[in-house]
Amino acid sequence: MISRKKLIAGNWKMNKTSADALTLVGDLVASIGRQNDVEVVLCPPFTSLEAVGKAIEGSSIKLGAQNMHHEGSGAFTGEISAPMLRSLFATHVILGHSERRSYFAETDEFINKKVLAALKNQLRPILCVGETLAERESGSTLKVVQTQTERGLDGVGKDLAAGMVIAYEPVWAIGTGKVATTEQAQEVHAFIRGLLTKLFTTAVAEKVRILYGGSMKPANAPELLAQKDIDGGLIGGASLEARSFVELVTAASAAR
Ligand code: PEP
């Protein structure tokens, strides 16, 4: 079995001015800037990408964006393209976050265009999938996750698929303090890996990192990260403070 390097990504969402971002990233570089056994990715707001990118230069920390447009340039007021992100040395981009799906009406088809554009521009997509509470309660979790994964990955070739990151984020657990049980999370992660085997190959499925997201905190992380198919975390609230984020990276390192 291939061992996958754990990945901890911080999604700062619409938080932190550039000045606040610099304080946080300074603390993170000082404590985990030489962390090599866990891949660490920071996803600040667009306004802080450049400053954070400069602050992590020379460290092992990587830069990600929270969204992007699928076109390379043009009349798309308010949008940011993959080449723009690349010019700031971003390596990752979160796509299809449930907040984008629900507040900005992003569809699977639209998200898929972004996935393809990101890969074409050598950006590693972190494709978010996950069910709402109503969907879980009606027993359609796996169906929802399957549809979002299949549509999100439509047209992705086997050669590039292994570079994808999938984040399973049950919508009811995001920012709510409610965390999926380890059994609930592992069940869906294993299901996604099985799906990747069907869509691509076993070798590809074994390489793709599948992150858990939804109120992951230092207290619940060790148990989640110990699961066979949980390869890291996409962290919202707990990524806004150096101490909790560092503890999560430490937990991921211990779970290797
Ligand atoms: C997220 O928004 O991706 C997330 C997982 O948020 P939180 O950790 O705050 O639940």
PDB file of C-alpha atoms and ligand atoms in Angstrom:
ATOM      1  CA  MET A   1       0.000   0.000   0.000  1.00  0.00           C
ATOM      2  CA  ILE A   2       1.269   3.481  -0.873  1.00  0.00           C
ATOM      3  CA  SER A   3       1.771   5.749   2.102  1.00  0.00           C
ATOM      4  CA  ARG A   4       0.297   9.160   1.486  1.00  0.00           C
ATOM      5  CA  LYS A   5       1.839  12.246   3.049  1.00  0.00           C
ATOM      6  CA  LYS A   6      -0.721  13.873   5.319  1.00  0.00           C
ATOM      7  CA  LEU A   7      -1.905  17.301   4.247  1.00  0.00           C
ATOM      8  CA  ILE A   8      -3.224  20.033   6.529  1.00  0.00           C
ATOM      9  CA  ALA A   9      -4.759  23.016   4.723  1.00  0.00           C
ATOM     10  CA  GLY A  10      -5.967  26.161   6.445  1.00  0.00           C
ATOM     11  CA  ASN A  11      -8.957  27.875   4.880  1.00  0.00           C
ATOM     12  CA  TRP A  12      -8.967  31.353   6.336  1.00  0.00           C
ATOM     13  CA  LYS A  13     -12.179  32.245   4.480  1.00  0.00           C
ATOM     14  CA  MET A  14     -13.056  35.973   4.608  1.00  0.00           C
ATOM     15  CA  ASN A  15     -10.907  36.646   7.654  1.00  0.00           C
ATOM     16  CA  LYS A  16      -7.767  38.675   8.329  1.00  0.00           C
ATOM     17  CA  THR A  17      -6.480  41.882   6.799  1.00  0.00           C
ATOM     18  CA  SER A  18      -3.040  41.667   5.221  1.00  0.00           C
ATOM     19  CA  ALA A  19      -1.527  42.936   8.469  1.00  0.00           C
ATOM     20  CA  ASP A  20      -3.332  40.263  10.522  1.00  0.00           C
ATOM     21  CA  ALA A  21      -2.366  37.639   7.968  1.00  0.00           C
ATOM     22  CA  LEU A  22       1.290  38.591   8.295  1.00  0.00           C
ATOM     23  CA  THR A  23       1.191  38.185  12.065  1.00  0.00           C
ATOM     24  CA  LEU A  24      -0.369  34.725  11.777  1.00  0.00           C
ATOM     25  CA  VAL A  25       1.913  33.511   9.005  1.00  0.00           C
ATOM     26  CA  GLY A  26       4.962  34.792  10.893  1.00  0.00           C
ATOM     27  CA  ASP A  27       4.010  32.634  13.881  1.00  0.00           C
ATOM     28  CA  LEU A  28       3.359  29.637  11.642  1.00  0.00           C
ATOM     29  CA  VAL A  29       6.659  29.923   9.775  1.00  0.00           C
ATOM     30  CA  ALA A  30       8.470  30.130  13.108  1.00  0.00           C
ATOM     31  CA  SER A  31       6.852  26.966  14.476  1.00  0.00           C
ATOM     32  CA  ILE A  32       6.112  24.728  11.473  1.00  0.00           C
ATOM     33  CA  GLY A  33       8.089  26.317   8.641  1.00  0.00           C
ATOM     34  CA  ARG A  34      10.494  23.374   8.566  1.00  0.00           C
ATOM     35  CA  GLN A  35       7.814  20.711   8.799  1.00  0.00           C
ATOM     36  CA  ASN A  36       8.542  18.220   6.066  1.00  0.00           C
ATOM     37  CA  ASP A  37       6.640  15.133   7.083  1.00  0.00           C
ATOM     38  CA  VAL A  38       3.274  16.871   6.689  1.00  0.00           C
ATOM     39  CA  GLU A  39       2.297  19.030   3.721  1.00  0.00           C
ATOM     40  CA  VAL A  40       0.993  22.345   5.041  1.00  0.00           C
ATOM     41  CA  VAL A  41      -1.023  24.692   2.816  1.00  0.00           C
ATOM     42  CA  LEU A  42      -2.323  28.133   3.787  1.00  0.00           C
ATOM     43  CA  CYS A  43      -5.295  29.562   1.891  1.00  0.00           C
ATOM     44  CA  PRO A  44      -5.648  33.218   2.834  1.00  0.00           C
ATOM     45  CA  PRO A  45      -8.079  35.645   1.167  1.00  0.00           C
ATOM     46  CA  PHE A  46      -6.956  36.945  -2.251  1.00  0.00           C
ATOM     47  CA  THR A  47      -5.909  40.264  -0.689  1.00  0.00           C
ATOM     48  CA  SER A  48      -3.250  38.547   1.429  1.00  0.00           C
ATOM     49  CA  LEU A  49      -1.991  35.975  -1.069  1.00  0.00           C
ATOM     50  CA  GLU A  50       1.027  37.963  -2.137  1.00  0.00           C
ATOM     51  CA  ALA A  51       2.058  38.958   1.398  1.00  0.00           C
ATOM     52  CA  VAL A  52       1.618  35.426   2.737  1.00  0.00           C
ATOM     53  CA  GLY A  53       3.440  34.018  -0.296  1.00  0.00           C
ATOM     54  CA  LYS A  54       6.452  36.243   0.449  1.00  0.00           C
ATOM     55  CA  ALA A  55       6.368  35.390   4.150  1.00  0.00           C
ATOM     56  CA  ILE A  56       6.535  31.620   3.490  1.00  0.00           C
ATOM     57  CA  GLU A  57       9.383  31.886   0.969  1.00  0.00           C
ATOM     58  CA  GLY A  58      12.156  29.499   1.949  1.00  0.00           C
ATOM     59  CA  SER A  59       9.880  27.508   4.281  1.00  0.00           C
ATOM     60  CA  SER A  60       8.103  24.213   3.575  1.00  0.00           C
ATOM     61  CA  ILE A  61       4.660  25.858   3.796  1.00  0.00           C
ATOM     62  CA  LYS A  62       2.679  26.123   0.557  1.00  0.00           C
ATOM     63  CA  LEU A  63       0.217  28.695  -0.711  1.00  0.00           C
ATOM     64  CA  GLY A  64      -3.346  28.050  -1.825  1.00  0.00           C
ATOM     65  CA  ALA A  65      -6.320  30.140  -2.922  1.00  0.00           C
ATOM     66  CA  GLN A  66      -9.912  29.722  -1.839  1.00  0.00           C
ATOM     67  CA  ASN A  67     -11.438  29.948  -5.305  1.00  0.00           C
ATOM     68  CA  MET A  68     -10.701  30.942  -8.899  1.00  0.00           C
ATOM     69  CA  HIS A  69     -12.426  31.485 -12.243  1.00  0.00           C
ATOM     70  CA  HIS A  70     -12.000  28.931 -15.019  1.00  0.00           C
ATOM     71  CA  GLU A  71     -11.140  31.475 -17.721  1.00  0.00           C
ATOM     72  CA  GLY A  72      -7.562  32.692 -17.956  1.00  0.00           C
ATOM     73  CA  SER A  73      -8.501  36.370 -18.339  1.00  0.00           C
ATOM     74  CA  GLY A  74     -11.299  38.590 -19.585  1.00  0.00           C
ATOM     75  CA  ALA A  75     -14.381  40.544 -18.583  1.00  0.00           C
ATOM     76  CA  PHE A  76     -15.218  38.758 -15.318  1.00  0.00           C
ATOM     77  CA  THR A  77     -15.381  41.567 -12.789  1.00  0.00           C
ATOM     78  CA  GLY A  78     -14.297  40.534  -9.328  1.00  0.00           C
ATOM     79  CA  GLU A  79     -12.758  37.240 -10.410  1.00  0.00           C
ATOM     80  CA  ILE A  80      -9.223  35.830 -10.256  1.00  0.00           C
ATOM     81  CA  SER A  81      -7.720  33.378 -12.749  1.00  0.00           C
ATOM     82  CA  ALA A  82      -5.378  30.407 -12.481  1.00  0.00           C
ATOM     83  CA  PRO A  83      -2.456  32.220 -14.197  1.00  0.00           C
ATOM     84  CA  MET A  84      -2.869  35.073 -11.682  1.00  0.00           C
ATOM     85  CA  LEU A  85      -2.623  32.594  -8.819  1.00  0.00           C
ATOM     86  CA  ARG A  86       0.384  30.931 -10.407  1.00  0.00           C
ATOM     87  CA  SER A  87       2.103  34.296 -10.744  1.00  0.00           C
ATOM     88  CA  LEU A  88       1.916  34.581  -6.936  1.00  0.00           C
ATOM     89  CA  PHE A  89       3.385  31.077  -6.595  1.00  0.00           C
ATOM     90  CA  ALA A  90       0.167  29.491  -5.354  1.00  0.00           C
ATOM     91  CA  THR A  91       0.268  25.716  -5.725  1.00  0.00           C
ATOM     92  CA  HIS A  92      -3.226  24.764  -4.526  1.00  0.00           C
ATOM     93  CA  VAL A  93      -6.769  26.037  -4.933  1.00  0.00           C
ATOM     94  CA  ILE A  94      -9.900  25.121  -2.987  1.00  0.00           C
ATOM     95  CA  LEU A  95     -12.776  24.500  -5.399  1.00  0.00           C
ATOM     96  CA  GLY A  96     -16.435  23.772  -4.778  1.00  0.00           C
ATOM     97  CA  HIS A  97     -16.446  24.662  -1.091  1.00  0.00           C
ATOM     98  CA  SER A  98     -19.975  24.256   0.263  1.00  0.00           C
ATOM     99  CA  GLU A  99     -20.106  27.996   0.994  1.00  0.00           C
ATOM    100  CA  ARG A 100     -19.426  28.657  -2.698  1.00  0.00           C
ATOM    101  CA  ARG A 101     -22.060  26.082  -3.649  1.00  0.00           C
ATOM    102  CA  SER A 102     -24.734  27.452  -1.334  1.00  0.00           C
ATOM    103  CA  TYR A 103     -24.122  31.231  -1.180  1.00  0.00           C
ATOM    104  CA  PHE A 104     -22.842  31.713  -4.723  1.00  0.00           C
ATOM    105  CA  ALA A 105     -24.903  29.040  -6.470  1.00  0.00           C
ATOM    106  CA  GLU A 106     -21.893  27.185  -7.870  1.00  0.00           C
ATOM    107  CA  THR A 107     -22.965  24.048  -9.702  1.00  0.00           C
ATOM    108  CA  ASP A 108     -21.019  20.828 -10.236  1.00  0.00           C
ATOM    109  CA  GLU A 109     -20.628  21.767 -13.911  1.00  0.00           C
ATOM    110  CA  PHE A 110     -19.150  25.173 -13.071  1.00  0.00           C
ATOM    111  CA  ILE A 111     -16.848  23.660 -10.447  1.00  0.00           C
ATOM    112  CA  ASN A 112     -15.714  21.048 -12.974  1.00  0.00           C
ATOM    113  CA  LYS A 113     -14.613  23.796 -15.378  1.00  0.00           C
ATOM    114  CA  LYS A 114     -12.482  25.249 -12.612  1.00  0.00           C
ATOM    115  CA  VAL A 115     -10.983  21.850 -11.751  1.00  0.00           C
ATOM    116  CA  LEU A 116      -9.941  21.358 -15.372  1.00  0.00           C
ATOM    117  CA  ALA A 117      -8.542  24.896 -15.618  1.00  0.00           C
ATOM    118  CA  ALA A 118      -6.601  24.511 -12.368  1.00  0.00           C
ATOM    119  CA  LEU A 119      -5.000  21.251 -13.518  1.00  0.00           C
ATOM    120  CA  LYS A 120      -4.176  22.753 -16.907  1.00  0.00           C
ATOM    121  CA  ASN A 121      -2.303  25.515 -15.052  1.00  0.00           C
ATOM    122  CA  GLN A 122      -0.415  23.169 -12.721  1.00  0.00           C
ATOM    123  CA  LEU A 123      -2.507  24.107  -9.701  1.00  0.00           C
ATOM    124  CA  ARG A 124      -3.561  21.298  -7.395  1.00  0.00           C
ATOM    125  CA  PRO A 125      -7.326  21.464  -6.829  1.00  0.00           C
ATOM    126  CA  ILE A 126      -8.761  20.691  -3.411  1.00  0.00           C
ATOM    127  CA  LEU A 127     -12.228  19.638  -4.540  1.00  0.00           C
ATOM    128  CA  CYS A 128     -14.779  19.849  -1.731  1.00  0.00           C
ATOM    129  CA  VAL A 129     -17.723  17.487  -1.569  1.00  0.00           C
ATOM    130  CA  GLY A 130     -20.238  16.774   1.171  1.00  0.00           C
ATOM    131  CA  GLU A 131     -23.855  16.345   2.121  1.00  0.00           C
ATOM    132  CA  THR A 132     -26.237  18.647   3.977  1.00  0.00           C
ATOM    133  CA  LEU A 133     -27.931  17.538   7.186  1.00  0.00           C
ATOM    134  CA  ALA A 134     -31.198  16.883   5.319  1.00  0.00           C
ATOM    135  CA  GLU A 135     -29.336  14.726   2.799  1.00  0.00           C
ATOM    136  CA  ARG A 136     -27.651  12.727   5.564  1.00  0.00           C
ATOM    137  CA  GLU A 137     -30.945  12.258   7.392  1.00  0.00           C
ATOM    138  CA  SER A 138     -32.657  11.058   4.228  1.00  0.00           C
ATOM    139  CA  GLY A 139     -29.912   8.475   3.669  1.00  0.00           C
ATOM    140  CA  SER A 140     -28.505  10.051   0.512  1.00  0.00           C
ATOM    141  CA  THR A 141     -24.994  10.924   1.749  1.00  0.00           C
ATOM    142  CA  LEU A 142     -23.127   8.508  -0.506  1.00  0.00           C
ATOM    143  CA  LYS A 143     -25.234   9.357  -3.549  1.00  0.00           C
ATOM    144  CA  VAL A 144     -24.606  13.094  -3.064  1.00  0.00           C
ATOM    145  CA  VAL A 145     -20.882  12.577  -2.550  1.00  0.00           C
ATOM    146  CA  GLN A 146     -20.735  10.303  -5.598  1.00  0.00           C
ATOM    147  CA  THR A 147     -22.486  12.820  -7.844  1.00  0.00           C
ATOM    148  CA  GLN A 148     -20.347  15.748  -6.674  1.00  0.00           C
ATOM    149  CA  THR A 149     -17.141  13.733  -7.055  1.00  0.00           C
ATOM    150  CA  GLU A 150     -17.982  12.274 -10.472  1.00  0.00           C
ATOM    151  CA  ARG A 151     -19.200  15.586 -11.893  1.00  0.00           C
ATOM    152  CA  GLY A 152     -16.354  17.542 -10.350  1.00  0.00           C
ATOM    153  CA  LEU A 153     -13.808  15.183 -11.915  1.00  0.00           C
ATOM    154  CA  ASP A 154     -15.486  14.851 -15.292  1.00  0.00           C
ATOM    155  CA  GLY A 155     -12.869  14.935 -18.054  1.00  0.00           C
ATOM    156  CA  VAL A 156      -9.887  14.677 -15.688  1.00  0.00           C
ATOM    157  CA  GLY A 157      -7.367  12.247 -17.207  1.00  0.00           C
ATOM    158  CA  LYS A 158      -5.707   9.430 -15.280  1.00  0.00           C
ATOM    159  CA  ASP A 159      -2.351  11.178 -15.584  1.00  0.00           C
ATOM    160  CA  LEU A 160      -3.533  14.240 -13.659  1.00  0.00           C
ATOM    161  CA  ALA A 161      -6.051  12.600 -11.334  1.00  0.00           C
ATOM    162  CA  ALA A 162      -3.438  11.425  -8.841  1.00  0.00           C
ATOM    163  CA  GLY A 163      -2.532  15.060  -8.150  1.00  0.00           C
ATOM    164  CA  MET A 164      -6.060  15.895  -7.045  1.00  0.00           C
ATOM    165  CA  VAL A 165      -6.978  16.429  -3.429  1.00  0.00           C
ATOM    166  CA  ILE A 166     -10.562  15.718  -2.371  1.00  0.00           C
ATOM    167  CA  ALA A 167     -11.977  17.224   0.804  1.00  0.00           C
ATOM    168  CA  TYR A 168     -14.953  15.461   2.341  1.00  0.00           C
ATOM    169  CA  GLU A 169     -16.768  18.161   4.249  1.00  0.00           C
ATOM    170  CA  PRO A 170     -20.183  17.283   5.638  1.00  0.00           C
ATOM    171  CA  VAL A 171     -21.983  20.633   5.385  1.00  0.00           C
ATOM    172  CA  TRP A 172     -23.640  20.123   8.776  1.00  0.00           C
ATOM    173  CA  ALA A 173     -20.203  19.923  10.425  1.00  0.00           C
ATOM    174  CA  ILE A 174     -18.676  23.072   8.908  1.00  0.00           C
ATOM    175  CA  GLY A 175     -18.263  25.835  11.459  1.00  0.00           C
ATOM    176  CA  THR A 176     -20.945  24.270  13.664  1.00  0.00           C
ATOM    177  CA  GLY A 177     -18.778  22.523  16.234  1.00  0.00           C
ATOM    178  CA  LYS A 178     -20.490  19.252  15.214  1.00  0.00           C
ATOM    179  CA  VAL A 179     -17.897  16.834  13.960  1.00  0.00           C
ATOM    180  CA  ALA A 180     -18.598  13.651  12.024  1.00  0.00           C
ATOM    181  CA  THR A 181     -17.810  10.534  14.037  1.00  0.00           C
ATOM    182  CA  THR A 182     -14.664   8.743  12.930  1.00  0.00           C
ATOM    183  CA  GLU A 183     -16.879   5.934  11.599  1.00  0.00           C
ATOM    184  CA  GLN A 184     -19.045   8.348   9.591  1.00  0.00           C
ATOM    185  CA  ALA A 185     -15.992  10.072   8.144  1.00  0.00           C
ATOM    186  CA  GLN A 186     -14.028   6.879   7.396  1.00  0.00           C
ATOM    187  CA  GLU A 187     -17.079   5.331   5.688  1.00  0.00           C
ATOM    188  CA  VAL A 188     -17.353   8.231   3.257  1.00  0.00           C
ATOM    189  CA  HIS A 189     -13.593   8.474   2.709  1.00  0.00           C
ATOM    190  CA  ALA A 190     -13.391   4.767   1.870  1.00  0.00           C
ATOM    191  CA  PHE A 191     -16.379   5.189  -0.441  1.00  0.00           C
ATOM    192  CA  ILE A 192     -14.641   8.066  -2.268  1.00  0.00           C
ATOM    193  CA  ARG A 193     -11.466   6.008  -2.628  1.00  0.00           C
ATOM    194  CA  GLY A 194     -13.502   3.134  -4.080  1.00  0.00           C
ATOM    195  CA  LEU A 195     -15.125   5.540  -6.487  1.00  0.00           C
ATOM    196  CA  LEU A 196     -11.719   6.839  -7.586  1.00  0.00           C
ATOM    197  CA  THR A 197     -10.676   3.256  -8.278  1.00  0.00           C
ATOM    198  CA  LYS A 198     -13.695   2.855 -10.574  1.00  0.00           C
ATOM    199  CA  LEU A 199     -13.209   6.229 -12.267  1.00  0.00           C
ATOM    200  CA  PHE A 200      -9.428   5.877 -12.683  1.00  0.00           C
ATOM    201  CA  THR A 201      -7.281   3.011 -11.373  1.00  0.00           C
ATOM    202  CA  THR A 202      -6.361   1.539  -7.998  1.00  0.00           C
ATOM    203  CA  ALA A 203      -2.939   3.148  -8.303  1.00  0.00           C
ATOM    204  CA  VAL A 204      -4.513   6.591  -8.785  1.00  0.00           C
ATOM    205  CA  ALA A 205      -7.004   6.060  -5.956  1.00  0.00           C
ATOM    206  CA  GLU A 206      -4.177   5.081  -3.608  1.00  0.00           C
ATOM    207  CA  LYS A 207      -2.325   8.300  -4.374  1.00  0.00           C
ATOM    208  CA  VAL A 208      -5.162  10.838  -4.021  1.00  0.00           C
ATOM    209  CA  ARG A 209      -5.249  12.568  -0.644  1.00  0.00           C
ATOM    210  CA  ILE A 210      -8.748  12.686   0.853  1.00  0.00           C
ATOM    211  CA  LEU A 211      -9.044  15.312   3.589  1.00  0.00           C
ATOM    212  CA  TYR A 212     -11.719  15.601   6.235  1.00  0.00           C
ATOM    213  CA  GLY A 213     -13.188  19.037   6.912  1.00  0.00           C
ATOM    214  CA  GLY A 214     -15.795  20.089   9.433  1.00  0.00           C
ATOM    215  CA  SER A 215     -14.959  21.406  12.901  1.00  0.00           C
ATOM    216  CA  MET A 216     -11.639  19.555  13.006  1.00  0.00           C
ATOM    217  CA  LYS A 217      -9.812  20.646  16.152  1.00  0.00           C
ATOM    218  CA  PRO A 218      -6.760  19.482  18.121  1.00  0.00           C
ATOM    219  CA  ALA A 219      -9.087  17.497  20.412  1.00  0.00           C
ATOM    220  CA  ASN A 220     -10.763  15.416  17.690  1.00  0.00           C
ATOM    221  CA  ALA A 221      -7.982  15.361  15.082  1.00  0.00           C
ATOM    222  CA  PRO A 222      -5.847  12.429  16.348  1.00  0.00           C
ATOM    223  CA  GLU A 223      -8.732   9.963  16.088  1.00  0.00           C
ATOM    224  CA  LEU A 224      -9.850  11.214  12.688  1.00  0.00           C
ATOM    225  CA  LEU A 225      -6.309  11.310  11.293  1.00  0.00           C
ATOM    226  CA  ALA A 226      -5.675   7.744  12.448  1.00  0.00           C
ATOM    227  CA  GLN A 227      -8.313   6.434  10.029  1.00  0.00           C
ATOM    228  CA  LYS A 228      -7.005   4.501   7.065  1.00  0.00           C
ATOM    229  CA  ASP A 229      -8.510   6.760   4.411  1.00  0.00           C
ATOM    230  CA  ILE A 230      -8.265  10.137   6.149  1.00  0.00           C
ATOM    231  CA  ASP A 231      -5.168  11.808   4.751  1.00  0.00           C
ATOM    232  CA  GLY A 232      -5.379  15.148   6.474  1.00  0.00           C
ATOM    233  CA  GLY A 233      -7.725  18.020   7.134  1.00  0.00           C
ATOM    234  CA  LEU A 234      -9.192  21.133   5.572  1.00  0.00           C
ATOM    235  CA  ILE A 235      -9.387  23.433   8.546  1.00  0.00           C
ATOM    236  CA  GLY A 236     -11.566  26.536   8.883  1.00  0.00           C
ATOM    237  CA  GLY A 237     -11.984  27.998  12.369  1.00  0.00           C
ATOM    238  CA  ALA A 238      -8.981  26.282  13.931  1.00  0.00           C
ATOM    239  CA  SER A 239      -6.677  27.627  11.202  1.00  0.00           C
ATOM    240  CA  LEU A 240      -7.209  31.234  12.278  1.00  0.00           C
ATOM    241  CA  GLU A 241      -5.081  30.923  15.360  1.00  0.00           C
ATOM    242  CA  ALA A 242      -1.459  29.761  15.279  1.00  0.00           C
ATOM    243  CA  ARG A 243      -1.639  27.558  18.339  1.00  0.00           C
ATOM    244  CA  SER A 244      -4.543  25.355  17.215  1.00  0.00           C
ATOM    245  CA  PHE A 245      -3.264  25.100  13.633  1.00  0.00           C
ATOM    246  CA  VAL A 246       0.209  24.084  14.810  1.00  0.00           C
ATOM    247  CA  GLU A 247      -1.367  21.464  17.080  1.00  0.00           C
ATOM    248  CA  LEU A 248      -3.257  20.054  14.097  1.00  0.00           C
ATOM    249  CA  VAL A 249      -0.063  19.817  12.070  1.00  0.00           C
ATOM    250  CA  THR A 250       1.604  18.085  15.013  1.00  0.00           C
ATOM    251  CA  ALA A 251      -1.316  15.645  15.242  1.00  0.00           C
ATOM    252  CA  ALA A 252      -0.974  14.885  11.518  1.00  0.00           C
ATOM    253  CA  SER A 253       2.742  14.284  11.948  1.00  0.00           C
ATOM    254  CA  ALA A 254       2.076  11.873  14.830  1.00  0.00           C
ATOM    255  CA  ALA A 255      -0.562  10.023  12.792  1.00  0.00           C
ATOM    256  CA  ARG A 256       1.808   9.160   9.937  1.00  0.00           C
TER     257      ARG A 256
HETATM  258  C1  PEP B   1     -14.172  24.659   6.084  1.00  0.00           C
HETATM  259  O1  PEP B   1     -14.785  25.677   5.902  1.00  0.00           O
HETATM  260  O2  PEP B   1     -13.574  24.134   5.129  1.00  0.00           O
HETATM  261  C2  PEP B   1     -14.171  24.082   7.426  1.00  0.00           C
HETATM  262  C3  PEP B   1     -13.873  22.818   7.564  1.00  0.00           C
HETATM  263  O3  PEP B   1     -14.505  24.920   8.466  1.00  0.00           O
HETATM  264  P1  PEP B   1     -14.483  24.570  10.040  1.00  0.00           P
HETATM  265  O4  PEP B   1     -13.181  23.881  10.320  1.00  0.00           O
HETATM  266  O5  PEP B   1     -14.594  25.892  10.727  1.00  0.00           O
HETATM  267  O6  PEP B   1     -15.655  23.676  10.302  1.00  0.00           O
END
